[in-house]
CSV table of C-alpha atoms in Angstrom, one decimal:
chain,number,residue,atom,x,y,z
A,180,MET,CA,98.3,88.9,75.2
A,181,PHE,CA,98.0,92.5,74.0
A,182,PRO,CA,95.0,94.6,73.0
A,183,SER,CA,94.3,95.8,69.5
A,184,GLN,CA,95.6,99.2,68.6
A,185,PHE,CA,94.1,102.4,70.0
A,186,THR,CA,94.8,106.1,70.1
A,187,TYR,CA,95.7,107.2,73.6
A,188,HIS,CA,94.6,110.5,75.2
A,189,ALA,CA,95.6,111.5,78.7
A,190,PRO,CA,93.7,114.8,79.3
A,191,ALA,CA,95.0,117.1,82.0
A,192,THR,CA,91.6,118.6,82.8
A,193,LEU,CA,88.0,117.4,83.2
A,194,GLY,CA,87.0,119.8,80.4
A,195,GLU,CA,89.4,118.2,78.0
A,196,ALA,CA,88.2,114.7,78.9
A,197,LEU,CA,84.6,115.7,78.4
A,198,ALA,CA,85.4,117.3,75.0
A,199,LEU,CA,87.1,114.1,73.9
A,200,LEU,CA,84.0,112.0,74.9
A,201,ALA,CA,81.7,114.5,73.2
A,202,GLU,CA,83.8,114.3,70.0
A,203,HIS,CA,84.3,110.5,69.9
A,204,GLY,CA,81.2,109.1,71.6
A,205,ASP,CA,81.0,105.3,71.4
A,206,ASP,CA,84.5,105.0,70.0
A,207,ALA,CA,86.0,106.3,73.2
A,208,LYS,CA,86.4,104.4,76.4
A,209,VAL,CA,87.4,105.9,79.7
A,210,LEU,CA,90.4,104.3,81.5
A,211,ALA,CA,90.6,104.8,85.3
A,212,GLY,CA,92.0,101.9,87.3
A,213,GLY,CA,91.9,99.6,84.3
A,214,GLN,CA,91.5,96.4,86.3
A,215,SER,CA,88.4,95.4,84.4
A,216,LEU,CA,88.9,97.3,81.1
A,217,ILE,CA,92.5,96.2,80.4
A,218,PRO,CA,91.8,92.4,80.9
A,219,LEU,CA,88.8,92.8,78.5
A,220,MET,CA,91.0,94.6,76.0
A,221,LYS,CA,93.7,91.9,76.2
A,222,LEU,CA,91.1,89.2,75.7
A,223,ARG,CA,89.7,91.3,72.8
A,224,PHE,CA,86.3,91.3,74.3
A,225,ALA,CA,86.6,95.1,74.0
A,226,ALA,CA,88.6,96.9,71.3
A,227,PRO,CA,87.9,100.6,71.8
A,228,PRO,CA,89.7,102.7,69.1
A,229,ILE,CA,90.2,105.6,71.5
A,230,ILE,CA,91.3,105.5,75.2
A,231,VAL,CA,90.7,108.5,77.4
A,232,ASP,CA,93.0,108.0,80.4
A,233,ILE,CA,91.6,110.2,83.3
A,234,ASN,CA,94.4,109.4,85.7
A,235,ARG,CA,96.1,112.7,85.2
A,236,ILE,CA,93.0,114.8,86.0
A,237,PRO,CA,93.4,116.4,89.4
A,238,GLY,CA,90.6,116.5,92.0
A,239,LEU,CA,88.9,113.2,91.2
A,240,ASP,CA,90.5,111.2,94.0
A,241,THR,CA,88.7,112.6,97.1
A,242,ILE,CA,86.5,110.9,99.6
A,243,ALA,CA,84.5,113.4,101.6
A,244,GLU,CA,81.1,114.0,103.3
A,245,GLU,CA,79.5,117.0,101.8
A,246,GLY,CA,75.9,118.2,101.4
A,247,GLY,CA,74.3,115.3,103.1
A,248,SER,CA,76.2,112.5,101.3
A,249,LEU,CA,79.5,110.8,101.0
A,250,ARG,CA,81.2,111.7,97.7
A,251,VAL,CA,83.6,109.2,96.2
A,252,GLY,CA,85.6,110.6,93.2
A,253,ALA,CA,86.2,108.7,90.0
A,254,LEU,CA,89.8,108.1,90.8
A,255,VAL,CA,89.4,106.8,94.4
A,256,ARG,CA,91.1,103.4,94.5
A,257,ASN,CA,89.7,100.5,96.4
A,258,ARG,CA,92.8,100.8,98.6
A,259,ALA,CA,91.8,104.3,99.7
A,260,ILE,CA,88.3,103.1,100.6
A,261,GLU,CA,89.8,100.3,102.7
A,262,ARG,CA,91.9,102.9,104.6
A,263,SER,CA,89.4,105.7,104.8
A,264,ASP,CA,88.5,106.8,108.4
A,265,VAL,CA,85.1,108.3,107.4
A,266,ILE,CA,84.1,105.1,105.6
A,267,THR,CA,85.3,102.9,108.4
A,268,SER,CA,83.4,104.9,111.0
A,269,ARG,CA,80.2,105.8,109.1
A,270,TYR,CA,79.7,103.5,106.2
A,271,PRO,CA,80.0,99.9,107.6
A,272,THR,CA,78.6,98.2,104.5
A,273,MET,CA,81.3,99.8,102.3
A,274,ALA,CA,84.0,99.2,104.9
A,275,ALA,CA,83.1,95.5,105.1
A,276,ALA,CA,83.1,95.1,101.3
A,277,ALA,CA,86.3,97.0,100.5
A,278,PRO,CA,88.8,94.3,101.7
A,279,MET,CA,86.9,91.6,99.8
A,280,ILE,CA,87.2,93.3,96.4
A,281,SER,CA,89.5,91.2,94.2
A,282,ASP,CA,93.0,91.1,95.8
A,283,PRO,CA,95.2,93.6,97.6
A,284,VAL,CA,97.4,94.4,94.5
A,285,VAL,CA,94.4,94.9,92.2
A,286,ARG,CA,92.8,97.1,94.9
A,287,ASN,CA,95.8,99.5,94.6
A,288,GLN,CA,94.7,100.3,91.1
A,289,GLY,CA,91.0,99.5,90.7
A,290,THR,CA,88.5,102.2,91.4
A,291,PHE,CA,85.0,102.2,93.1
A,292,VAL,CA,83.3,104.3,90.4
A,293,GLY,CA,85.0,102.3,87.6
A,294,SER,CA,83.6,99.1,89.1
A,295,LEU,CA,80.1,100.6,89.0
A,296,CYS,CA,80.5,101.6,85.4
A,297,HIS,CA,81.7,98.1,84.5
A,298,ALA,CA,78.3,96.9,85.8
A,299,ASP,CA,79.4,93.3,86.2
A,300,PRO,CA,76.5,91.5,88.0
A,301,GLN,CA,79.2,89.8,90.0
A,302,GLY,CA,80.7,93.1,91.0
A,303,ASP,CA,80.4,93.8,94.7
A,304,TRP,CA,80.1,97.6,94.7
A,305,GLY,CA,76.8,97.6,92.8
A,306,SER,CA,75.1,95.6,95.5
A,307,VAL,CA,76.6,97.9,98.2
A,308,MET,CA,75.3,100.9,96.3
A,309,LEU,CA,71.8,99.4,96.0
A,310,ALA,CA,71.7,98.6,99.7
A,311,LEU,CA,72.8,102.2,100.5
A,312,ASP,CA,70.6,103.9,97.8
A,313,GLY,CA,73.6,105.5,96.2
A,314,SER,CA,73.8,107.4,93.0
A,315,VAL,CA,76.3,108.2,90.2
A,316,VAL,CA,77.1,111.7,89.1
A,317,ALA,CA,77.5,111.8,85.3
A,318,ARG,CA,79.0,114.8,83.6
A,319,SER,CA,79.1,115.8,80.0
A,320,VAL,CA,79.7,119.0,78.0
A,321,ALA,CA,75.9,119.4,78.2
A,322,GLY,CA,75.8,119.4,82.0
A,323,GLU,CA,75.4,117.0,84.9
A,324,ARG,CA,72.9,114.5,86.0
A,325,VAL,CA,72.6,112.4,89.2
A,326,ILE,CA,71.5,108.8,88.4
A,327,PRO,CA,70.1,106.6,91.2
A,328,ILE,CA,72.1,103.4,91.2
A,329,GLY,CA,69.0,101.3,90.4
A,330,GLU,CA,68.6,103.2,87.1
A,331,PHE,CA,72.3,103.3,86.5
A,332,LEU,CA,72.8,99.5,86.5
A,333,ASP,CA,70.9,98.5,83.3
A,334,GLY,CA,72.0,94.9,82.5
A,335,PRO,CA,75.0,92.7,82.4
A,336,PHE,CA,78.0,95.0,81.8
A,337,THR,CA,75.6,97.7,80.8
A,338,SER,CA,74.9,101.0,82.5
A,339,THR,CA,72.8,103.9,81.5
A,340,LEU,CA,75.8,106.2,81.3
A,341,ARG,CA,75.8,107.9,77.9
A,342,ALA,CA,78.9,107.6,75.7
A,343,ASP,CA,79.5,111.4,76.0
A,344,GLU,CA,79.3,111.2,79.8
A,345,LEU,CA,82.0,110.7,82.4
A,346,ALA,CA,81.0,109.2,85.8
A,347,VAL,CA,82.8,111.8,88.0
A,348,GLU,CA,81.6,110.7,91.4
A,349,ALA,CA,79.5,108.3,93.3
A,350,ARG,CA,77.3,109.5,96.2
A,351,VAL,CA,76.0,107.6,99.2
A,352,PRO,CA,73.4,109.2,101.5
A,353,ASP,CA,74.3,110.1,105.0
A,354,PRO,CA,73.5,107.0,107.2
A,355,GLY,CA,71.9,109.0,110.0
A,356,SER,CA,72.9,108.6,113.7
A,357,GLU,CA,71.9,105.0,114.4
A,358,PHE,CA,72.9,102.6,111.7
A,359,ALA,CA,74.6,99.3,111.0
A,360,GLY,CA,75.6,97.3,108.0
A,361,THR,CA,77.9,94.7,106.5
A,362,TYR,CA,78.9,92.8,103.4
A,363,LEU,CA,79.2,89.0,103.2
A,364,LYS,CA,80.8,87.3,100.3
A,365,LEU,CA,81.2,83.6,99.4
A,366,GLU,CA,84.1,83.1,97.2
A,367,ARG,CA,86.2,80.1,96.4
A,368,LYS,CA,89.5,82.0,96.8
A,369,VAL,CA,90.8,85.5,97.0
A,370,GLY,CA,90.3,87.3,93.7
A,371,ASP,CA,87.6,85.0,92.5
A,372,PHE,CA,84.2,86.5,91.6
A,373,ALA,CA,81.5,86.1,94.2
A,374,THR,CA,79.5,82.9,94.2
A,375,VAL,CA,77.1,85.0,96.2
A,376,GLY,CA,77.5,88.4,97.9
A,377,VAL,CA,75.1,90.1,100.2
A,378,ALA,CA,75.1,93.8,101.2
A,379,VAL,CA,73.0,94.9,104.1
A,380,PHE,CA,72.2,98.2,105.8
A,381,LEU,CA,69.9,99.1,108.6
A,382,ALA,CA,69.1,102.6,110.0
A,383,THR,CA,67.2,102.5,113.3
A,384,SER,CA,65.5,104.9,115.7
A,385,GLY,CA,65.0,103.6,119.3
A,386,GLY,CA,65.1,100.0,118.0
A,387,THR,CA,62.7,100.5,115.2
A,388,VAL,CA,64.0,100.0,111.6
A,389,THR,CA,63.6,103.3,109.7
A,390,LYS,CA,65.5,102.3,106.6
A,391,ALA,CA,66.7,98.9,105.3
A,392,GLY,CA,68.9,98.1,102.3
A,393,ILE,CA,69.7,94.7,100.9
A,394,GLY,CA,71.8,94.2,97.7
A,395,LEU,CA,72.6,90.8,96.1
A,396,THR,CA,75.7,90.0,94.1
A,397,GLY,CA,76.2,87.3,91.5
A,398,VAL,CA,72.6,86.0,91.5
A,399,GLY,CA,71.0,87.7,88.5
A,400,ALA,CA,71.7,89.7,85.3
A,401,THR,CA,72.5,92.8,87.4
A,402,ASN,CA,73.1,93.3,91.1
A,403,ILE,CA,69.6,93.0,92.7
A,404,LYS,CA,67.9,95.2,95.2
A,405,ALA,CA,65.8,92.9,97.5
A,406,THR,CA,63.0,95.5,97.8
A,407,ALA,CA,60.3,93.2,99.4
A,408,ALA,CA,62.8,92.2,102.0
A,409,GLU,CA,63.7,95.8,102.7
A,410,GLN,CA,60.0,96.7,103.0
A,411,ALA,CA,59.4,93.9,105.4
A,412,LEU,CA,62.1,95.2,107.7
A,413,VAL,CA,61.1,98.9,107.8
A,414,GLY,CA,58.9,99.8,110.7
A,415,GLY,CA,59.7,96.6,112.6
A,416,THR,CA,61.9,95.7,115.4
A,417,VAL,CA,64.8,93.4,114.6
A,418,SER,CA,64.0,89.9,115.8
A,419,ASP,CA,64.8,86.4,114.7
A,420,ALA,CA,61.4,86.1,113.1
A,421,LEU,CA,61.7,89.3,111.2
A,422,ILE,CA,65.2,88.4,110.1
A,423,GLU,CA,64.1,85.0,108.8
A,424,GLU,CA,61.2,86.6,106.9
A,425,ALA,CA,63.5,89.2,105.3
A,426,ALA,CA,66.0,86.5,104.4
A,427,ARG,CA,63.2,84.4,102.8
A,428,LEU,CA,62.0,87.4,100.7
A,429,ALA,CA,65.6,88.2,99.6
A,430,ALA,CA,66.1,84.6,98.4
A,431,GLU,CA,62.9,85.0,96.4
A,432,ALA,CA,64.3,88.1,94.8
A,433,ALA,CA,67.4,86.3,93.6
A,434,ASP,CA,67.5,84.9,90.1
A,435,PRO,CA,70.7,82.8,90.1
A,436,ARG,CA,72.0,80.5,87.3
A,437,THR,CA,73.7,77.1,87.8
A,438,ASP,CA,77.3,77.4,86.9
A,439,ILE,CA,80.8,76.1,88.0
A,440,ARG,CA,80.3,78.0,91.3
A,441,GLY,CA,77.1,76.1,92.3
A,442,SER,CA,73.6,75.3,91.4
A,443,ALA,CA,70.8,77.9,91.2
A,444,ASP,CA,69.1,76.3,94.2
A,445,TYR,CA,72.3,76.3,96.3
A,446,LYS,CA,73.0,80.0,95.5
A,447,ARG,CA,69.4,81.0,96.4
A,448,ASP,CA,69.8,79.3,99.7
A,449,VAL,CA,73.2,81.0,100.3
A,450,VAL,CA,71.3,84.3,99.8
A,451,ARG,CA,68.8,83.3,102.5
A,452,VAL,CA,71.6,82.3,104.9
A,453,TYR,CA,73.8,85.2,104.2
A,454,VAL,CA,71.0,87.8,104.4
A,455,ALA,CA,70.0,86.4,107.8
A,456,ARG,CA,73.7,86.2,108.9
A,457,GLY,CA,74.3,89.8,107.7
A,458,LEU,CA,71.3,91.2,109.4
A,459,ARG,CA,72.2,89.5,112.7
A,460,ALA,CA,75.7,90.8,112.5
A,461,ALA,CA,74.5,94.3,111.7
A,462,ALA,CA,71.9,94.2,114.5
A,463,ALA,CA,74.6,93.1,116.9
A,464,THR,CA,77.0,95.9,116.0
A,465,PRO,CA,75.0,99.1,115.6
A,466,VAL,CA,76.7,102.4,115.5
A,467,ALA,CA,74.8,105.0,117.5
B,145,MET,CA,104.5,107.8,72.2
B,146,ASN,CA,107.6,109.0,74.0
B,147,ILE,CA,107.6,108.2,77.7
B,148,THR,CA,110.1,108.8,80.5
B,149,VAL,CA,109.9,106.5,83.5
B,150,THR,CA,112.1,106.4,86.5
B,151,VAL,CA,113.1,102.8,86.8
B,152,ASN,CA,115.0,101.6,89.9
B,153,GLY,CA,116.2,105.2,90.4
B,154,SER,CA,117.3,106.0,86.8
B,155,ALA,CA,115.2,108.0,84.2
B,156,ARG,CA,114.6,105.9,81.1
B,157,THR,CA,113.1,107.4,77.9
B,158,SER,CA,111.6,105.2,75.3
B,159,GLU,CA,109.3,105.3,72.3
B,160,VAL,CA,106.4,102.9,72.9
B,161,GLU,CA,103.1,102.0,71.3
B,162,PRO,CA,100.1,103.0,73.5
B,163,ARG,CA,98.9,99.3,73.7
B,164,MET,CA,102.3,98.1,75.1
B,165,LEU,CA,101.7,96.6,78.5
B,166,LEU,CA,103.9,97.8,81.3
B,167,VAL,CA,105.3,94.3,81.9
B,168,HIS,CA,106.4,94.0,78.2
B,169,TYR,CA,108.0,97.5,78.4
B,170,ILE,CA,109.9,96.4,81.5
B,171,ARG,CA,111.0,93.0,80.1
B,172,GLU,CA,111.5,93.7,76.4
B,173,VAL,CA,112.3,97.4,76.2
B,174,LEU,CA,114.3,97.8,79.4
B,175,GLY,CA,115.6,94.2,79.5
B,176,LEU,CA,114.6,93.7,83.2
B,177,ARG,CA,113.4,90.1,83.3
B,178,GLY,CA,112.6,90.0,87.0
B,179,ALA,CA,109.0,90.9,86.4
B,180,HIS,CA,107.5,87.6,85.1
B,181,VAL,CA,104.5,86.9,82.9
B,182,GLY,CA,102.4,84.2,84.5
B,183,CYS,CA,98.6,84.0,84.1
B,184,ASP,CA,98.5,87.2,82.0
B,185,THR,CA,95.0,87.8,83.4
B,186,THR,CA,95.5,89.8,86.6
B,187,SER,CA,95.3,86.8,88.8
B,188,CYS,CA,98.7,85.5,89.7
B,189,GLY,CA,100.8,88.5,90.6
B,190,VAL,CA,104.2,87.3,89.2
B,191,CYS,CA,104.3,90.5,87.2
B,192,THR,CA,104.0,92.7,90.3
B,193,VAL,CA,106.2,95.9,90.4
B,194,LEU,CA,106.1,98.9,92.6
B,195,LEU,CA,104.5,102.0,91.0
B,196,ASP,CA,105.4,105.0,93.2
B,197,GLY,CA,106.0,102.6,96.0
B,198,LEU,CA,102.8,100.5,95.7
B,199,PRO,CA,102.4,97.1,94.2
B,200,VAL,CA,100.6,96.9,90.8
B,201,LYS,CA,100.2,94.0,88.3
B,202,SER,CA,102.2,95.2,85.4
B,203,CYS,CA,100.3,93.0,83.0
B,204,THR,CA,97.3,95.1,83.7
B,205,MET,CA,98.6,98.6,83.0
B,206,PHE,CA,99.9,100.3,79.8
B,207,ALA,CA,103.4,101.5,79.8
B,208,VAL,CA,102.2,105.0,78.7
B,209,GLN,CA,100.3,105.2,82.0
B,210,ALA,CA,103.7,105.1,83.8
B,211,ASP,CA,105.0,108.2,82.0
B,212,GLY,CA,106.5,110.6,84.6
B,213,ARG,CA,106.2,108.0,87.4
B,214,SER,CA,108.6,105.8,89.3
B,215,ILE,CA,108.9,102.1,89.1
B,216,MET,CA,110.8,99.6,91.2
B,217,THR,CA,111.4,96.0,90.0
B,218,VAL,CA,113.2,93.3,91.9
B,219,GLU,CA,116.4,94.3,90.2
B,220,GLY,CA,116.2,97.6,92.2
B,221,MET,CA,115.8,96.1,95.6
B,222,ALA,CA,119.4,95.6,96.5
B,223,THR,CA,121.6,98.7,97.2
B,224,ASN,CA,125.4,98.7,96.7
B,225,GLY,CA,125.5,95.0,96.4
B,226,GLN,CA,123.6,94.6,99.7
B,227,LEU,CA,120.4,92.5,99.6
B,228,HIS,CA,117.3,94.3,100.8
B,229,PRO,CA,116.2,92.8,104.2
B,230,VAL,CA,113.3,91.2,102.5
B,231,GLN,CA,115.6,89.5,100.0
B,232,ALA,CA,117.9,88.4,102.7
B,233,ALA,CA,115.0,86.9,104.6
B,234,PHE,CA,113.7,85.0,101.6
B,235,HIS,CA,117.2,83.6,101.3
B,236,SER,CA,117.7,82.7,104.9
B,237,GLU,CA,114.2,81.3,105.4
B,238,HIS,CA,114.1,79.4,102.1
B,239,GLY,CA,111.2,81.5,101.0
B,240,LEU,CA,111.4,80.3,97.4
B,241,GLN,CA,111.4,77.0,95.6
B,242,CYS,CA,111.2,77.5,91.8
B,243,GLY,CA,111.5,81.3,92.2
B,244,PHE,CA,108.9,82.3,89.7
B,245,CYS,CA,106.6,84.1,92.1
B,246,THR,CA,109.5,85.4,94.2
B,247,PRO,CA,110.1,88.9,92.7
B,248,GLY,CA,106.4,89.7,93.1
B,249,MET,CA,106.2,88.3,96.6
B,250,MET,CA,109.3,90.3,97.7
B,251,LEU,CA,108.0,93.5,96.3
B,252,VAL,CA,104.6,93.1,97.8
B,253,ALA,CA,106.3,92.2,101.2
B,254,LYS,CA,108.5,95.3,101.0
B,255,ALA,CA,105.6,97.7,100.4
B,256,PHE,CA,103.5,95.8,103.0
B,257,LEU,CA,106.2,96.0,105.8
B,258,GLU,CA,106.7,99.7,105.1
B,259,GLU,CA,103.0,100.2,105.9
B,260,ASN,CA,102.8,97.6,108.7
B,261,PRO,CA,106.2,96.9,110.2
B,262,ALA,CA,105.0,94.4,112.8
B,263,PRO,CA,102.3,92.3,111.2
B,264,SER,CA,100.5,89.2,112.5
B,265,GLU,CA,100.8,86.0,110.5
B,266,GLU,CA,97.2,86.4,109.3
B,267,GLU,CA,97.9,90.0,108.1
B,268,ILE,CA,100.9,88.6,106.1
B,269,ARG,CA,98.7,85.9,104.5
B,270,TRP,CA,96.1,88.5,103.5
B,271,ALA,CA,98.8,90.8,102.2
B,272,ILE,CA,100.3,88.2,99.8
B,273,SER,CA,96.8,86.9,98.8
B,274,GLY,CA,97.1,88.6,95.4
B,275,ASN,CA,100.2,86.6,94.6
B,276,LEU,CA,100.2,82.9,93.8
B,277,CYS,CA,103.0,80.5,94.6
B,278,ARG,CA,102.6,77.5,92.2
B,279,CYS,CA,105.0,75.5,94.4
B,280,THR,CA,102.6,76.1,97.3
B,281,GLY,CA,105.5,77.2,99.3
B,282,TYR,CA,103.5,79.7,101.4
B,283,GLN,CA,104.7,78.4,104.8
B,284,ASN,CA,108.3,79.6,104.2
B,285,ILE,CA,107.2,82.7,102.3
B,286,VAL,CA,105.3,83.7,105.5
B,287,LYS,CA,108.3,82.9,107.6
B,288,ALA,CA,110.5,85.0,105.3
B,289,VAL,CA,108.2,88.0,105.7
B,290,GLN,CA,108.1,87.5,109.4
B,291,ALA,CA,112.0,87.4,109.5
B,292,ALA,CA,112.1,90.4,107.2
B,293,ALA,CA,109.9,92.3,109.6
B,294,ARG,CA,112.3,91.5,112.5
B,295,ASN,CA,115.3,92.4,110.4
B,296,MET,CA,113.8,95.7,109.3
B,297,SER,CA,112.8,96.7,112.9
B,298,GLU,CA,116.4,95.8,114.0
B,299,VAL,CA,117.8,98.1,111.3
B,300,SER,CA,115.5,101.0,112.2
B,301,LYS,CA,116.4,100.8,115.9
């Protein structure tokens, strides 16, 4: 299979890339890791007339904590996230999800920010970002805006990124000093999309939950933030009863469809079990 | 577009259409048939090549993206007629049946062992999890990677 014809641009600077996007708008598509875009183009689900390959732009591949948040550049590969010391030690939800993204060869190419822009409701990173209250930094020739992830993910394969904007970076707030988190994913085999995925994050102070994040993968038209479950946890002390209550509320927030991976009822129950399991695992391995 | 790619150590310059996939460039333009086309949907890994030393699925990359970069295919693994230790181990441990997945498996194993020279069996199984063996010959593939790890550590001693 091969895609339909396109004009290829490989700008050497961010300014050139933004100028191309400003000029071509909807006709242009940004190519980063290509692990979602190229398959779509080969299957002719997408046929962008212009490709803007950002891989030759320097400075977009850094992972760093700066100004109260973790910054993940547009060209940071999943491989780099998996091997990042700062993520392993300070962002356990991301660290748990990274080795479960697709397969190891795809992770060498695929990017974190690209996955967010693809906005696949079965994508794992959207749920992780919802649990962590992350945001996406969009830049255009007109300027920059920071879009909270809940506003960024708009629908299946749809984000609120404008056609003239490039997602240059994702940001994740500093987790504080007492925190825990994990990502659990039910998949039939390596590289398959999630039947269900669950991202959890807890920040605590002296045993009391000060912040809770729960994101759900593959059980709705977008990744879902289980807001009621989060609210139930905040202010409480992690106990079996509280975990069961949060898990029940998270399952209520899920809106799964029956498909080859399982029935809607089954998936909703997996959400309940995985949220409980994830919260127990997180509570058992806090970083303080 | 004119691209220059270092392929198995030699610079190759070719005129390619932007939409040409890397695997077709390697097979049809360069005539290196060790990179296979299997699923053609980024799942099976038989098209795996090393791009600047790291495995990538060459069915999911455009040839123009490789301009100025370095690629290794299975044809570049042996040096001066001597099999690479990974190749020798796949031979001695019978790490292949039909051979279709073998180039990808060996290239993934080479890059993996360079990063992790003494892996556990579980680490090996995760490392090859992006590559499918349709003969289901994983047992001997894992043995071959273990043997290659031993051979490579002998060589480096």
